[in-house]
Short mmCIF file of C-alpha atoms and ligand atoms in Angstrom, two decimals:
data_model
loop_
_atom_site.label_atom_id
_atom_site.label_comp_id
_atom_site.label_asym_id
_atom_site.label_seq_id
_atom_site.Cartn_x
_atom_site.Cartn_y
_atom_site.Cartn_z
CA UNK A 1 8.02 48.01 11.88
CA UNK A 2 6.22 50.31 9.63
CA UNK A 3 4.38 48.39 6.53
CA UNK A 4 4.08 50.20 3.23
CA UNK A 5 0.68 49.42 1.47
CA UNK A 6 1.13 46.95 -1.39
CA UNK A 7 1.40 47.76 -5.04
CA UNK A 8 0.93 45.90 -8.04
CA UNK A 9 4.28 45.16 -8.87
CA UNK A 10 4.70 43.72 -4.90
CA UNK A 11 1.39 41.26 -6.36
CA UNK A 12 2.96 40.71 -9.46
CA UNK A 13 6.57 39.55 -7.09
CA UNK A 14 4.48 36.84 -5.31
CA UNK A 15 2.90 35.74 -8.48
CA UNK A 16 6.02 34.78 -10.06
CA UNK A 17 7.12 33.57 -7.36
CA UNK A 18 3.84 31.34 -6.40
CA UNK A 19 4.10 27.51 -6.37
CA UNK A 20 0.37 27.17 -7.23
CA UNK A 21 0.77 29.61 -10.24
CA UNK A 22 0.69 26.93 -13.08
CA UNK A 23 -2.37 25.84 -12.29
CA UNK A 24 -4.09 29.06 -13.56
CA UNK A 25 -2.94 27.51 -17.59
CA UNK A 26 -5.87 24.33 -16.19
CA UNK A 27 -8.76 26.68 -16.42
CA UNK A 28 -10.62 28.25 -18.84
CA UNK A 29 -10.98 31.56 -17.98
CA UNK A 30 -13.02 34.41 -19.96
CA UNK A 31 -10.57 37.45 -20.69
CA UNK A 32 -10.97 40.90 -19.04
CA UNK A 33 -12.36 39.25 -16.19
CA UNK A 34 -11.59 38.68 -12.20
CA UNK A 35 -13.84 35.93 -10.70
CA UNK A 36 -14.27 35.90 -7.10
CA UNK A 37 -17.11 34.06 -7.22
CA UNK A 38 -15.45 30.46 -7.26
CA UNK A 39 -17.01 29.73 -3.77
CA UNK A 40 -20.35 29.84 -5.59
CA UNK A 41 -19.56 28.13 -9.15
CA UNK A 42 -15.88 27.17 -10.07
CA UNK A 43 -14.67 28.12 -12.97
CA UNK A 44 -14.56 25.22 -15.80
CA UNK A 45 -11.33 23.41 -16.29
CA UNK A 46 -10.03 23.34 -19.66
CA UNK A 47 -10.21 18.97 -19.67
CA UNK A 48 -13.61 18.65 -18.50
CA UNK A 49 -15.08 19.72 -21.75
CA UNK A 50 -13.27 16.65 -23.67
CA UNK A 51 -13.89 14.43 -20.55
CA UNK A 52 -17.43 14.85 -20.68
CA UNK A 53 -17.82 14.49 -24.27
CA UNK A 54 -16.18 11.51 -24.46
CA UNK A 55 -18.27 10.14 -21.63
CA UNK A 56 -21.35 10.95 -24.35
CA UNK A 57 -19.62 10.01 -27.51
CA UNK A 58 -17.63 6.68 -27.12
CA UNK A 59 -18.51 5.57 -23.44
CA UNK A 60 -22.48 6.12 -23.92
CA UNK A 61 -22.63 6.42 -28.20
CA UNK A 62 -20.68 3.61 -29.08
CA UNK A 63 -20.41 1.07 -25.63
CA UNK A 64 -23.82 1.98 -24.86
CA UNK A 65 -24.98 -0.44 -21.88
CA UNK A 66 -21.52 -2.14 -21.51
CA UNK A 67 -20.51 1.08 -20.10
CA UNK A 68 -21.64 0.20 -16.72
CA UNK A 69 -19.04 -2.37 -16.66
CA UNK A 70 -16.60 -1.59 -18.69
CA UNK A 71 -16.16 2.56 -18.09
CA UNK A 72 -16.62 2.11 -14.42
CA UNK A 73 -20.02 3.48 -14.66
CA UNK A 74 -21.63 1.39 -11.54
CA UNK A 75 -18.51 1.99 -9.39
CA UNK A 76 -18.50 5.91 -9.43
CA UNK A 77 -19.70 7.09 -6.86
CA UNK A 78 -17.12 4.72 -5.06
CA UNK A 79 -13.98 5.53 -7.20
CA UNK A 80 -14.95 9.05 -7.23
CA UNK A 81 -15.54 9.04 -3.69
CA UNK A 82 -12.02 7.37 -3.01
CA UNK A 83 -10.57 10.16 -5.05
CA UNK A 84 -12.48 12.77 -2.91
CA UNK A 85 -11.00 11.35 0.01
CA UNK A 86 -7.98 13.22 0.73
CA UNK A 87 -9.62 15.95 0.24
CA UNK A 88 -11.94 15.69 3.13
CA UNK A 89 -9.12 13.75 5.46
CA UNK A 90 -10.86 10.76 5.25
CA UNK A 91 -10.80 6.72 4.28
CA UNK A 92 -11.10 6.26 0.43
CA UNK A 93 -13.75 3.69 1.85
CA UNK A 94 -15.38 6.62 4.04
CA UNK A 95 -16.41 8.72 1.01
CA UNK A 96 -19.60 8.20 -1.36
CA UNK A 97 -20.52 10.91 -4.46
CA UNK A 98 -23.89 11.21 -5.35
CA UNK A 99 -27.24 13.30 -5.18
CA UNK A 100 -27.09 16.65 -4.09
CA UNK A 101 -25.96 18.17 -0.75
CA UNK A 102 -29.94 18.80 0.10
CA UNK A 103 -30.56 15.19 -0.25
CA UNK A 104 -27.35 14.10 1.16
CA UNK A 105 -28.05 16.45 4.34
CA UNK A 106 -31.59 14.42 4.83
CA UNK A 107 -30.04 11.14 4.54
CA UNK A 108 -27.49 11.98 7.35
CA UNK A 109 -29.34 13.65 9.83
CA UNK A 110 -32.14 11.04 9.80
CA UNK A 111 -29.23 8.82 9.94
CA UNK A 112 -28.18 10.75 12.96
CA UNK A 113 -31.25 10.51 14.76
CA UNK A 114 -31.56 6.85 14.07
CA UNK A 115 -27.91 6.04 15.64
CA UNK A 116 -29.22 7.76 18.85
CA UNK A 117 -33.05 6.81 20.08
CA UNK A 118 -33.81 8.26 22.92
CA UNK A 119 -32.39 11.90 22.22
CA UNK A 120 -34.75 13.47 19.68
CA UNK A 121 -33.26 17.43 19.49
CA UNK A 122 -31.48 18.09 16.26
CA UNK A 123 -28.91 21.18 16.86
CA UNK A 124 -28.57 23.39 13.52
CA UNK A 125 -27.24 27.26 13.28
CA UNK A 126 -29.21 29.98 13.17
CA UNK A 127 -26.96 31.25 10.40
CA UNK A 128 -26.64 28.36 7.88
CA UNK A 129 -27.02 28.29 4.63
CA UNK A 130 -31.22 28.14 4.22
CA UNK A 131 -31.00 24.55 2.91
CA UNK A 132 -29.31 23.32 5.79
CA UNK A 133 -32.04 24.74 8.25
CA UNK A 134 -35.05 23.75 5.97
CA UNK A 135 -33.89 20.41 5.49
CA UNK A 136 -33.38 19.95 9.52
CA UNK A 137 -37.32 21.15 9.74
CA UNK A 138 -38.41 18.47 7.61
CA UNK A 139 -36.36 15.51 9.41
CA UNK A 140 -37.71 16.93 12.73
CA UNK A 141 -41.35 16.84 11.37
CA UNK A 142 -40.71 13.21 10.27
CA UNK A 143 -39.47 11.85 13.83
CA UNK A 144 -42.10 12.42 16.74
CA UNK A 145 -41.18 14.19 19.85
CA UNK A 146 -38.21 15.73 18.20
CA UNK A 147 -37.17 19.77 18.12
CA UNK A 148 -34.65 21.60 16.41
CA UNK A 149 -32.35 23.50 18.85
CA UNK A 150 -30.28 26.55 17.16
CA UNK A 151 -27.08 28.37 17.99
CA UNK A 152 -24.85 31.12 17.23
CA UNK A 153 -21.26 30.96 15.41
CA UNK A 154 -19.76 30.31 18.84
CA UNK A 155 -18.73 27.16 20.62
CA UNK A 156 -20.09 28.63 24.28
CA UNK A 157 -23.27 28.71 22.67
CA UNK A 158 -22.73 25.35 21.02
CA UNK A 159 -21.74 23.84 24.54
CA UNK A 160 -25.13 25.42 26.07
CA UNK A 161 -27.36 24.32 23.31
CA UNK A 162 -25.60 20.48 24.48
CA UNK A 163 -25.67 20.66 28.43
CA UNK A 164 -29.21 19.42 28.73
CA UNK A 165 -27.75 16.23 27.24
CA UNK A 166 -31.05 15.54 25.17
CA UNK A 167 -29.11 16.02 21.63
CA UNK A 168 -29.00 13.17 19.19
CA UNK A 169 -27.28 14.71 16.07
CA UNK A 170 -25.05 18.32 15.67
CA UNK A 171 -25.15 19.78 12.02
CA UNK A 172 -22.57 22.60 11.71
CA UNK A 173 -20.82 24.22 8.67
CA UNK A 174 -17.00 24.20 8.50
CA UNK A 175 -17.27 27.63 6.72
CA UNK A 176 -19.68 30.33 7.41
CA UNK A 177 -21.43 30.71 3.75
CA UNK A 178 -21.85 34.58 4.45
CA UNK A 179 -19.45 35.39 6.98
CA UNK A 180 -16.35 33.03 5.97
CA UNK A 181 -16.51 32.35 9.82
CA UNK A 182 -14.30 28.95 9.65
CA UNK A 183 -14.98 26.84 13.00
CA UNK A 184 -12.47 24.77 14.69
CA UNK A 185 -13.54 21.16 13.51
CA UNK A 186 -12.27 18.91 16.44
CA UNK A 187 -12.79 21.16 19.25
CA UNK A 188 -16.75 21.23 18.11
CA UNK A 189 -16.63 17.61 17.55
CA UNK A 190 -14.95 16.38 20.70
CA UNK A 191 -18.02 19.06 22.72
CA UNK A 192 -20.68 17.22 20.69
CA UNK A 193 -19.10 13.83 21.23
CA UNK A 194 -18.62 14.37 24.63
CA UNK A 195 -22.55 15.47 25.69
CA UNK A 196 -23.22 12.56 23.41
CA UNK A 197 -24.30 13.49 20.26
CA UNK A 198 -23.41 13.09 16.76
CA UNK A 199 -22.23 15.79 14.44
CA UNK A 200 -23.14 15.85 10.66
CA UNK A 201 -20.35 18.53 9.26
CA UNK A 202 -21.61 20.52 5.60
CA UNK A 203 -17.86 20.96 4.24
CA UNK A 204 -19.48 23.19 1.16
CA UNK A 205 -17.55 26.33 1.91
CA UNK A 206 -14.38 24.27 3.06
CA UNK A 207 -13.82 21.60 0.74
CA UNK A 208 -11.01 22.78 -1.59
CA UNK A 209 -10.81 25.78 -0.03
CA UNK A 210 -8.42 24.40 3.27
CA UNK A 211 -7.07 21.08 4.43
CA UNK A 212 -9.88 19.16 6.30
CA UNK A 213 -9.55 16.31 8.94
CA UNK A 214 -12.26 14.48 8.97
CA UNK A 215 -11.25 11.31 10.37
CA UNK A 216 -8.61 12.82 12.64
CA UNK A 217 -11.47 14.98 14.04
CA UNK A 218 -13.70 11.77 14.75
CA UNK A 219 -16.39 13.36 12.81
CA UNK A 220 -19.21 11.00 11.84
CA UNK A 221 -20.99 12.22 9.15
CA UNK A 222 -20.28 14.97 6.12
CA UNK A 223 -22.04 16.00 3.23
CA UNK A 224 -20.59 18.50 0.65
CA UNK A 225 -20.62 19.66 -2.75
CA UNK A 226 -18.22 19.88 -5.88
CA UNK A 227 -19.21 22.97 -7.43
CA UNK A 228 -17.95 25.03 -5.47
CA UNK A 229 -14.37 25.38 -4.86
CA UNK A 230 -13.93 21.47 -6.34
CA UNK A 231 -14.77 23.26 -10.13
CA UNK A 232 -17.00 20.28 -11.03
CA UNK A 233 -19.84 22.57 -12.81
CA UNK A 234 -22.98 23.39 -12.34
CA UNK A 235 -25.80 20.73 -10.41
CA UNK A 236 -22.95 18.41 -10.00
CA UNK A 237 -23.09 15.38 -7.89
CA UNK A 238 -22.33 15.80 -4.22
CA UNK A 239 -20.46 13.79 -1.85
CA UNK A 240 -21.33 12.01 1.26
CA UNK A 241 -19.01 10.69 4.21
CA UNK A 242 -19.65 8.22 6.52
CA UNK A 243 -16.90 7.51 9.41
CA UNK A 244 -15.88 3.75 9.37
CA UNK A 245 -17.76 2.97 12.63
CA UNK A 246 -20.87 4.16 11.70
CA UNK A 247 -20.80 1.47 8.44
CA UNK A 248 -22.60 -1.36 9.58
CA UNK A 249 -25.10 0.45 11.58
CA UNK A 250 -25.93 3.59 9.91
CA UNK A 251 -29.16 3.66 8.24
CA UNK A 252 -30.13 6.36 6.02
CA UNK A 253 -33.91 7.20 4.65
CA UNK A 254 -34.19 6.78 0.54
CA UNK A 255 -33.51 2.94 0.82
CA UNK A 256 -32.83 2.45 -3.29
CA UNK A 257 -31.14 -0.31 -5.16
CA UNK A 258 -28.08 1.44 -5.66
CA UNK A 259 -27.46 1.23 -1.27
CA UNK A 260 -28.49 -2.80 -1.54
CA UNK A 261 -26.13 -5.00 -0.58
CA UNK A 262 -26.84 -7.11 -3.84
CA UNK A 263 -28.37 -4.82 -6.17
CA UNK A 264 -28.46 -7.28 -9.16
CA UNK A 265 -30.66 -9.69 -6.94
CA UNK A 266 -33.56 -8.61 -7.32
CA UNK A 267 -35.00 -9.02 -4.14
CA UNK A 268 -37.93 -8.18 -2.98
CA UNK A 269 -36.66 -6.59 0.46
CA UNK A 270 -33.84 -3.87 1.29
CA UNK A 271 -30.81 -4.84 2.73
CA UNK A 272 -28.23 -1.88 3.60
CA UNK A 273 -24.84 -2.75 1.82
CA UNK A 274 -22.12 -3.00 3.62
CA UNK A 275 -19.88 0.11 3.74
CA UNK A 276 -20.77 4.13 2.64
CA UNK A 277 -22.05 2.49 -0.07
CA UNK A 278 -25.49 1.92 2.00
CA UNK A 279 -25.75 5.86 1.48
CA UNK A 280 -26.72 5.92 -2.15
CA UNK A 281 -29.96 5.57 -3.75
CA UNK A 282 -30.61 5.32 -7.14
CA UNK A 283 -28.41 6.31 -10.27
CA UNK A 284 -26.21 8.63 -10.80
CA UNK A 285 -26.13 11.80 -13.61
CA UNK A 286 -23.05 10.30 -14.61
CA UNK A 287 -22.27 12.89 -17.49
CA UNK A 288 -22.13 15.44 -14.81
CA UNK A 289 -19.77 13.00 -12.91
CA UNK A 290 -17.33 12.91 -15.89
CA UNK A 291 -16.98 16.70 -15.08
CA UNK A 292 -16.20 15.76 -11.50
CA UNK A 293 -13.66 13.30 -12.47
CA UNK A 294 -11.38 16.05 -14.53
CA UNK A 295 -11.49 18.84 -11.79
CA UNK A 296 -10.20 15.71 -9.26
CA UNK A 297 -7.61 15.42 -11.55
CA UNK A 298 -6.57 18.24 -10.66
CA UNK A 299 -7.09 18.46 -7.08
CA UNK A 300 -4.84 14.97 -7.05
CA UNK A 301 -1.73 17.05 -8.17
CA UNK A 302 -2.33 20.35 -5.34
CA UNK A 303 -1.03 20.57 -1.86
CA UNK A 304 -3.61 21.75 -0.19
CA UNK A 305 -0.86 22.95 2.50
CA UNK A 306 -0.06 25.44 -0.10
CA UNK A 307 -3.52 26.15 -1.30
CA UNK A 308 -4.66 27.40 2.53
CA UNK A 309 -1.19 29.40 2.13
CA UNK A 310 -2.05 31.55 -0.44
CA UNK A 311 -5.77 32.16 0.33
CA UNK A 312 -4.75 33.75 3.88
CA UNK A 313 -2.81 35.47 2.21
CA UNK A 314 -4.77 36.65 -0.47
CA UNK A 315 -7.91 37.20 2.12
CA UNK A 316 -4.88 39.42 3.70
CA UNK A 317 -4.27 41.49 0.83
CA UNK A 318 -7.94 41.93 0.11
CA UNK A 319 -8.75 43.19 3.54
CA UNK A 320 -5.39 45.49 3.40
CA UNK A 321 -6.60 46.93 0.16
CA UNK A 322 -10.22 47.50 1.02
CA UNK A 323 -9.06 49.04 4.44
CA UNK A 324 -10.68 52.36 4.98
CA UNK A 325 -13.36 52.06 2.73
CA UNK A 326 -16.29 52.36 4.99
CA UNK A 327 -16.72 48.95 4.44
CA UNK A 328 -16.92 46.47 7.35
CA UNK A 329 -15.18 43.36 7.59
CA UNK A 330 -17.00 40.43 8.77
CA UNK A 331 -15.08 37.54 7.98
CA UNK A 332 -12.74 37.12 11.19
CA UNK A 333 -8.80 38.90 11.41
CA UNK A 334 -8.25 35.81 12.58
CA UNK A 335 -6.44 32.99 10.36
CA UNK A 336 -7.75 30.47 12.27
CA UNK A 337 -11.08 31.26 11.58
CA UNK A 338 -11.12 32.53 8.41
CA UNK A 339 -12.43 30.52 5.37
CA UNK A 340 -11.15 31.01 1.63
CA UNK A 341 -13.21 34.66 1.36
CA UNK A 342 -13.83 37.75 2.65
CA UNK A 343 -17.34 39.66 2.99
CA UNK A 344 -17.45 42.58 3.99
CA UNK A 345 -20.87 44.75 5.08
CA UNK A 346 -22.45 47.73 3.12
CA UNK A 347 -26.00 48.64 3.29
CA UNK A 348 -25.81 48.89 -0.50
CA UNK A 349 -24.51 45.81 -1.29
CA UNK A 350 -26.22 44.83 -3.93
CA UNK A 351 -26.04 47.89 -6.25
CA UNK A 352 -22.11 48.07 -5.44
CA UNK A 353 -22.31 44.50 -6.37
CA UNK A 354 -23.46 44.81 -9.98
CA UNK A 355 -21.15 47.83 -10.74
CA UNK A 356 -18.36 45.90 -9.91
CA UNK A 357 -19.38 43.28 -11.89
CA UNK A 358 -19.83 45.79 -14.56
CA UNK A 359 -16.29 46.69 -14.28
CA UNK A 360 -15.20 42.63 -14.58
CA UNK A 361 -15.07 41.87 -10.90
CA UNK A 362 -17.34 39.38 -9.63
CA UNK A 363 -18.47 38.77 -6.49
CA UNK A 364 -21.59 38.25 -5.21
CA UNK A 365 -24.25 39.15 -2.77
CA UNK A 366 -25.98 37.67 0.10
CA UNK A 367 -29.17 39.42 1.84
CA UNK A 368 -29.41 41.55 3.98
CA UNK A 369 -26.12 43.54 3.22
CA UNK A 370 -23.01 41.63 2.88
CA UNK A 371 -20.77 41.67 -0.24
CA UNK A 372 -19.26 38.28 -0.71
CA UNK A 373 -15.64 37.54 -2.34
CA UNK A 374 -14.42 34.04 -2.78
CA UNK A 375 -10.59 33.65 -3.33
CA UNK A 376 -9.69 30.39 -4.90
CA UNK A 377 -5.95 29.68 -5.18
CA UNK A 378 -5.77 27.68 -8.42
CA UNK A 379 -6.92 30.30 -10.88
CA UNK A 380 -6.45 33.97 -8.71
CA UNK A 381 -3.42 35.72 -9.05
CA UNK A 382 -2.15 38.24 -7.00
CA UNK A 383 -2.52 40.91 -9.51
CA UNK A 384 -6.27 40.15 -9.58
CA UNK A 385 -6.92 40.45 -6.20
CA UNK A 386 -4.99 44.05 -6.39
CA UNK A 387 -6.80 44.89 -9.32
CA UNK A 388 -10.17 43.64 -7.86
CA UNK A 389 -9.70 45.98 -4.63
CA UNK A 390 -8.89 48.83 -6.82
CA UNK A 391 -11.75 48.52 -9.05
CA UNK A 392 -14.27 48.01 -5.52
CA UNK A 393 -12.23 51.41 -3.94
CA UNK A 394 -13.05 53.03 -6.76
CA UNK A 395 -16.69 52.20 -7.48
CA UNK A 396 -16.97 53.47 -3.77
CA UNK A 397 -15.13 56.77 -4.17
CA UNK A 398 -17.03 57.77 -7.54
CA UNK A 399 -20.24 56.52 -6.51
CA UNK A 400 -20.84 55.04 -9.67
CA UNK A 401 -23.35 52.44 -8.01
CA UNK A 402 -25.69 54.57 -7.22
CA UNK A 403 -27.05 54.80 -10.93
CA UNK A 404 -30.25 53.04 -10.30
CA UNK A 405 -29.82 50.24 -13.53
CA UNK A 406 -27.76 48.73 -10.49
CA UNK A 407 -30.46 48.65 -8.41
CA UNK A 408 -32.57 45.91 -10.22
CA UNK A 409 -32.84 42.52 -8.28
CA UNK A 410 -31.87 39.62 -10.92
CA UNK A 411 -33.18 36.00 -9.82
CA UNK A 412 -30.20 34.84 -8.72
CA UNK A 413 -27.97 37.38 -6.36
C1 PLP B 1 -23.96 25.64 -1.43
C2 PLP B 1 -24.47 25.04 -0.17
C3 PLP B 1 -25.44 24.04 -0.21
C4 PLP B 1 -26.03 23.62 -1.52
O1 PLP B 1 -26.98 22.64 -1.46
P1 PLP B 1 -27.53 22.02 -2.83
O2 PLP B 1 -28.32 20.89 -2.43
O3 PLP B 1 -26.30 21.66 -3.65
O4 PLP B 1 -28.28 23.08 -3.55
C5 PLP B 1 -25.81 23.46 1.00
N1 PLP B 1 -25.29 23.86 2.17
C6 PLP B 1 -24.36 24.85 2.23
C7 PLP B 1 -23.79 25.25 3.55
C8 PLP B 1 -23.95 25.47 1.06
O5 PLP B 1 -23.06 26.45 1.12
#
């Protein structure tokens, strides 16, 4: 078989073709532009501005403190988290939202540790994200004795970092942030389970981006956050699971009312509530939740069957079209361990970067060299991810990024 590159009018085919296509009409996206950057901040859906006002303008401005009651306002993080639940494969009693992913990370791994005395090494990747690794050095400082213990992308390394049999807790990422490496989620649970430890799984690069199994995996813990792929906005409220047979025992850190099993008590002394409920603190930004809610909307009407459809094969068509480029692939050939975005490698990557960006392509760039490209069914096309190679093939071949206003580091990369 001999395959003929693909052309824009084979992109526009599969868009009109594309169960997932109507979605696009849900999101408000700025003309002239093509944003692969939805794995860092998802783009805005076009009901969250109305949901959130009226959050502020009848449910706060005119109910004021009845709210709580009446809007729902104490149960959020619950009803959210029941609504995040399919997402994640997991119990709509299994799920929390709240706090941030940093926070949510400490509560779990201390968690961890707590579930297992006698085993004090915390196992982390040398790779992950840099709040996942700082966050395991400041549990380990907190619990005596213990060590963090760190491994490659691999589950032979995983299995060696294990066989000593001296690890209480496992925190892995689904999804590579830089590489889109996606790891097989039962295979590294059942290791960990097996040289008896627990394994706290950061979903942030998987969570709308592919079906997840959380439950069916036997995972016990998970943190992740919603705006990323999830479109929830900007320093939105994370989410926090907690498997079913860790609920009664499980004892997280930040012991505030909001995790007391009768927070309108008054009490003088903490008891955990019952349930994932035990793994919230204090209250919410519920404004940002409102945002939340409206992108879950949304995610309640996708098949996420389809959506890890058409982001292999729009990672495919990327990786086709940027073929030969002198770029280097890093995210695996592999479907089955490929996340929802390519990255490829380029000395350079920053200045290429910024031209592209110049050119309405965004992407984005993670130190020391890899350009970063996050494909997110619900509001790509087909066409944009031609267009998007073409304009990266073509920033290459003129060498337009090496004018050095391209060059100039802004804070955020
Ligand atoms: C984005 C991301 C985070 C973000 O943590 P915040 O507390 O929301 O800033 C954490 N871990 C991973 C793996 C991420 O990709």
């Amino acid at each position: 078989m001999t395959t003929t590159p693909t052309t824009r009018d084979d992109c526009a085919e599969r868009d009109a073709a594309d169960p997932l296509a109507r979605f696009r009409d849900e999101f408000a996206l700025p003309d002239g532009i093509v944003y692969l950057d939805g794995n860092s901040l998802g783009a805005l859906p076009r009901a969250t501005p109305g949901r959130v006002a009226d959050v502020v303008e009848r449910e706060w401005g005119r109910h004021l403190v009845a709210s709580w009651n009446d809007a729902g306002w104490w149960d959020k993080p619950r009803t959210l988290g029941a609504a995040l639940a399919p997402l994640v494969g997991a119990g709509a009693d299994e799920v929390v939202v709240g706090d941030g992913t940093s926070a949510n990370l400490f509560k779990t791994l201390v968690a961890a540790l707590r579930l297992n005395p006698g085993r004090r090494v915390v196992v982390g990747e040398e790779g992950n994200f840099p709040t996942d690794l700082y966050i395991t050095q400041g549990v380990v400082e907190l619990f005596e004795g213990a060590s963090t213990r760190l491994v490659g992308e691999d589950d032979a390394g995983l299995a060696a970092a294990l066989e000593p049999g001296d690890v209480a807790v496992v925190l892995l990422s689904q999804v590579d942030y830089r590489t889109g490496a996606l790891r097989d989620m039962a295979a590294a649970t059942e290791l960990a389970h097996a040289h008896g430890a627990l394994v706290v799984w950061d979903l942030c690069h998987s969570v709308g981006a592919l079906p997840i199994a959380l439950s069916e995996a036997g995972a016990d813990f998970a943190v992740g956050c919603t705006y990323k792929y999830l479109n929830a906005g900007p320093g939105a409220p994370a989410f926090t699971y907690v498997a079913r047979r860790h609920h009664a025992t499980a004892r997280q850190p930040l012991t505030g009312w909001h995790g007391h099993a009768e927070p309108f008590g008054f009490t003088g002394e903490y008891v955990p509530a019952p349930g994932a409920s035990r793994f919230l603190s204090g209250s919410q930004p519920l404004v940002a939740a409102a945002a939340l809610e409206a992108s879950l909307d949304i995610w309640a009407r996708v098949d996420m069957a389809g959506v890890r459809a058409k982001s292999l094969a729009m990672t495919d068509l990327f990786l086709e079209l940027t073929a030969g480029t002198g770029l280097e692939p890093v995210t695996p050939a592999e479907h089955a361990r490929r996340g929802s975005q390519v990255s490829l490698r380029h000395p350079d990557g920053y200045p290429i970067v910024r031209a592209l960006a110049e050119r309405g392509v965004i992407g984005d760039f993670r130190a020391p060299d890899v350009l970063r490209f996050g494909f997110t069914p619900l509001y790509l096309r087909y066409v944009d991810v031609y267009d998007a190679a073409a304009a990266l093939v073509d920033v290459l071949k003129t060498g337009e990024w090496r004018e050095p206003r391209f060059d100039v580091r802004a804070q955020v990369t």
